[in-house]
């Protein structure tokens, strides 16, 4: 499955596609993604705020929005169901994967991530705009696929391979969690797969290298897989990498460690498990 595209491809097709800036940064970085978007972005790009276009009825961060909220937000960006959507972020490949996944679970078929993101676009010398981009609101219809998302109860009952995208030190319980009140450790039976191990210079590694990464960790791409992380963002990077290898029938634990680590009735493992 073609899940990424190059800056050259996007520049050539810029008038025919819809572009989304999906930049988001960890709270500890103290960076304002919308301010950075206004300062410089790919021409025609609309800004997608993963914290605003999210379930506002929960304290958990950027959980999957309702079909209605997603459709309203995307439609206001001038995006229709038939549009080819290209998503990027300011880190290279980070939060763009999360928004790619949201489009996929909402039934959008023609969507990809810009390989290398905004840094690659700029490095190739392509033009940038500043300020907001106007868009004509259109009708968008979401077709949510609940089978792509799992909650804590489903994870407990599942026999799937669970891949944790957090850094190894957090997985082992050797480092503090960035969010207050969370326990250390990981979901029992899960496997550590730091999302950065799938990337090189802000891009997905070549398919042959990605396959080796999964093989080394004894992950069977033909069997069910659940991805998880701190709050459901970098888990989507693993999901993107799996889709690039044809393993597209996966699930993402949306609450991730922000939920699991906060609930004392859920089991926790420390070390390599």
XYZ file of C-alpha atoms in Angstrom:
273
model
C 0.000 0.000 0.000
C 1.310 3.448 -0.938
C 1.063 5.364 2.330
C 3.645 8.080 1.700
C 4.488 10.473 -1.113
C 7.512 12.636 -1.902
C 7.750 16.437 -1.817
C 8.315 16.391 -5.594
C 5.072 14.469 -6.109
C 3.150 16.864 -3.894
C 4.578 19.933 -5.643
C 3.563 18.519 -9.027
C 0.032 17.675 -7.810
C -0.468 20.642 -5.478
C -3.466 22.006 -7.386
C -5.145 18.588 -7.485
C -4.817 17.452 -3.861
C -5.855 18.717 -0.435
C -3.023 19.326 1.999
C -3.184 19.161 5.801
C -0.661 20.435 8.320
C -1.100 18.013 11.219
C 1.766 19.302 13.356
C 1.576 18.553 17.073
C 4.301 18.569 19.692
C 4.740 17.062 23.112
C 3.731 19.469 25.902
C 7.309 19.399 27.198
C 8.523 20.963 23.941
C 6.424 24.092 24.589
C 5.905 24.707 20.873
C 2.700 26.146 19.420
C 1.895 24.181 16.250
C -0.733 26.632 15.004
C 1.593 29.603 15.440
C 4.227 27.735 13.456
C 1.624 26.939 10.783
C 0.724 30.618 10.468
C 4.388 31.517 10.166
C 5.131 29.014 7.403
C 3.322 26.110 5.754
C 2.907 24.334 2.444
C 0.706 26.395 0.098
C -3.050 25.597 0.383
C -2.505 23.537 3.575
C -5.250 23.558 6.195
C -4.357 23.129 9.871
C -5.681 20.040 11.677
C -5.698 20.417 15.465
C -5.716 16.905 16.944
C -6.653 18.248 20.373
C -9.657 20.204 19.076
C -10.870 17.622 16.551
C -11.201 15.018 19.277
C -13.616 13.553 21.794
C -14.216 16.416 24.234
C -16.215 14.267 26.688
C -13.109 12.586 28.114
C -10.044 13.820 29.990
C -7.848 11.576 27.845
C -5.863 13.513 25.229
C -6.903 13.717 21.551
C -9.171 10.670 21.545
C -10.987 9.730 18.334
C -13.676 12.328 17.520
C -17.260 11.492 16.677
C -18.115 10.941 13.027
C -20.075 14.188 13.091
C -17.236 16.291 14.519
C -14.692 14.824 12.112
C -16.973 15.357 9.114
C -17.740 18.943 10.115
C -14.090 19.821 10.678
C -12.839 18.192 7.480
C -15.678 19.627 5.426
C -14.825 23.122 6.689
C -11.323 22.567 5.304
C -12.828 22.115 1.841
C -12.113 18.392 1.784
C -14.602 15.984 0.198
C -14.672 12.189 0.343
C -13.250 11.892 -3.176
C -10.248 14.171 -2.585
C -6.682 12.933 -2.480
C -5.399 14.122 0.908
C -1.711 14.611 1.740
C -0.794 15.065 5.403
C 2.452 16.374 6.865
C 3.878 17.674 10.123
C 6.729 19.880 11.248
C 8.794 17.063 12.749
C 9.230 14.990 9.586
C 7.028 12.081 10.570
C 5.300 12.232 13.921
C 1.724 13.446 14.367
C 0.928 13.249 10.636
C 0.596 9.479 11.023
C -2.129 9.976 13.636
C -4.211 12.153 11.307
C -3.584 9.725 8.428
C -4.973 6.983 10.679
C -8.000 9.113 11.590
C -8.833 9.603 7.918
C -8.457 5.877 7.322
C -10.742 4.837 10.182
C -13.286 7.423 9.029
C -13.429 5.694 5.651
C -11.232 7.973 3.542
C -9.410 5.885 0.961
C -7.103 8.299 -0.880
C -4.792 9.622 1.820
C -1.041 9.577 2.335
C 1.698 11.137 4.452
C 4.360 13.454 3.046
C 7.683 11.643 3.327
C 9.955 13.758 5.501
C 7.210 16.286 6.226
C 7.700 20.031 6.202
C 11.494 19.806 6.757
C 11.863 17.738 3.564
C 9.598 20.126 1.642
C 11.731 23.081 2.682
C 15.006 21.233 2.096
C 13.935 20.598 -1.501
C 13.400 24.316 -2.012
C 9.655 24.270 -2.567
C 7.588 27.395 -1.759
C 5.903 28.141 1.558
C 3.009 30.390 2.529
C 2.237 32.282 5.720
C -1.026 33.258 7.370
C -4.338 31.365 7.209
C -5.581 29.612 4.070
C -9.195 30.175 3.027
C -11.289 27.131 2.135
C -14.842 26.737 0.864
C -16.859 24.447 3.137
C -18.078 21.264 1.475
C -20.047 18.228 2.620
C -18.047 15.339 4.048
C -19.498 12.024 5.189
C -17.580 9.965 7.734
C -17.875 6.174 7.722
C -16.272 5.192 11.012
C -14.810 1.698 11.257
C -14.919 0.723 14.965
C -12.894 -2.436 14.318
C -9.769 -0.305 13.877
C -9.885 1.048 17.441
C -9.696 -0.822 20.753
C -10.174 0.181 24.374
C -8.554 -1.168 27.547
C -11.101 -3.970 27.950
C -10.493 -5.168 24.403
C -6.731 -5.123 24.946
C -7.133 -7.238 28.085
C -9.198 -9.812 26.206
C -7.079 -9.835 23.049
C -4.477 -12.381 21.979
C -3.037 -9.937 19.452
C 0.600 -8.868 19.360
C 0.831 -5.535 21.190
C 3.505 -3.117 19.968
C 4.442 -0.194 22.226
C 5.916 2.849 20.408
C 7.264 4.606 23.519
C 11.022 4.855 24.170
C 12.516 1.701 25.678
C 13.290 3.354 29.030
C 9.621 4.227 29.511
C 8.561 0.758 28.392
C 10.856 -0.817 30.982
C 9.707 1.574 33.688
C 13.168 3.118 34.020
C 12.052 6.637 33.062
C 9.309 8.897 34.332
C 6.185 9.334 32.240
C 5.735 12.857 30.807
C 2.169 13.026 32.152
C 1.614 13.344 35.889
C -0.050 10.524 37.794
C 0.868 7.663 35.476
C 2.463 4.446 36.662
C 5.702 3.215 35.112
C 5.982 0.126 32.925
C 4.016 -1.423 30.096
C 1.080 -3.644 29.213
C 1.979 -7.247 30.133
C 2.879 -9.294 27.075
C 3.549 -6.261 24.887
C 6.684 -5.706 22.813
C 8.779 -2.557 22.780
C 9.084 -1.016 19.313
C 10.194 2.598 19.611
C 8.647 4.479 16.702
C 11.991 6.163 15.979
C 13.443 2.775 15.021
C 11.135 2.827 11.986
C 12.381 6.197 10.766
C 15.424 7.685 9.101
C 15.694 11.457 8.593
C 11.988 11.878 9.283
C 10.974 9.263 6.738
C 9.918 5.634 6.932
C 12.905 3.355 6.436
C 12.972 1.255 3.221
C 10.587 -1.703 3.205
C 13.374 -4.281 3.471
C 14.747 -2.536 6.571
C 11.291 -2.197 8.119
C 10.709 -5.914 7.636
C 13.957 -6.632 9.443
C 12.901 -4.405 12.354
C 9.687 -6.389 12.822
C 11.407 -9.738 12.247
C 14.067 -8.953 14.845
C 11.300 -8.428 17.378
C 9.596 -11.658 16.291
C 6.475 -9.869 15.070
C 4.334 -11.898 12.669
C 2.819 -9.483 10.150
C 0.174 -12.049 9.228
C -1.265 -12.173 12.740
C -3.392 -9.574 14.612
C -1.510 -6.533 15.882
C -2.486 -3.754 18.302
C -0.359 -0.610 18.420
C -0.048 1.578 21.512
C 2.116 4.406 22.870
C 1.753 7.297 25.318
C -1.421 8.887 23.988
C -2.193 7.322 20.608
C 0.029 9.506 18.415
C 3.243 7.557 17.782
C 1.334 4.268 17.829
C 0.040 5.461 14.454
C 3.614 5.620 13.148
C 3.849 1.865 13.708
C 0.441 1.472 12.065
C 1.671 3.477 9.063
C 4.816 1.364 8.771
C 2.780 -1.839 8.971
C 0.418 -0.574 6.263
C 3.396 0.198 4.025
C 4.320 -3.497 4.305
C 0.791 -4.641 3.472
C -0.180 -5.402 7.081
C -3.189 -3.120 7.064
C -5.596 -5.112 9.239
C -4.385 -3.656 12.540
C -5.900 -1.953 15.562
C -4.794 1.018 17.648
C -5.350 1.327 21.387
C -6.600 4.891 21.480
C -6.298 5.489 25.229
C -2.776 4.034 25.255
C -0.611 4.587 28.342
C -2.430 7.824 29.219
C -5.365 5.576 30.109
C -3.687 2.294 31.065
C -1.074 3.879 33.300
C -3.698 5.873 35.185
C -5.948 2.940 36.132
C -4.751 0.956 39.135
C -7.000 -2.003 38.281
C -5.098 -2.672 35.040
C -1.974 -4.882 35.237
C 1.500 -3.427 34.668
C 4.788 -5.101 33.849
C 8.270 -3.714 34.534
C 11.494 -4.507 32.684
C 11.635 -6.435 29.424
C 8.642 -8.657 30.286
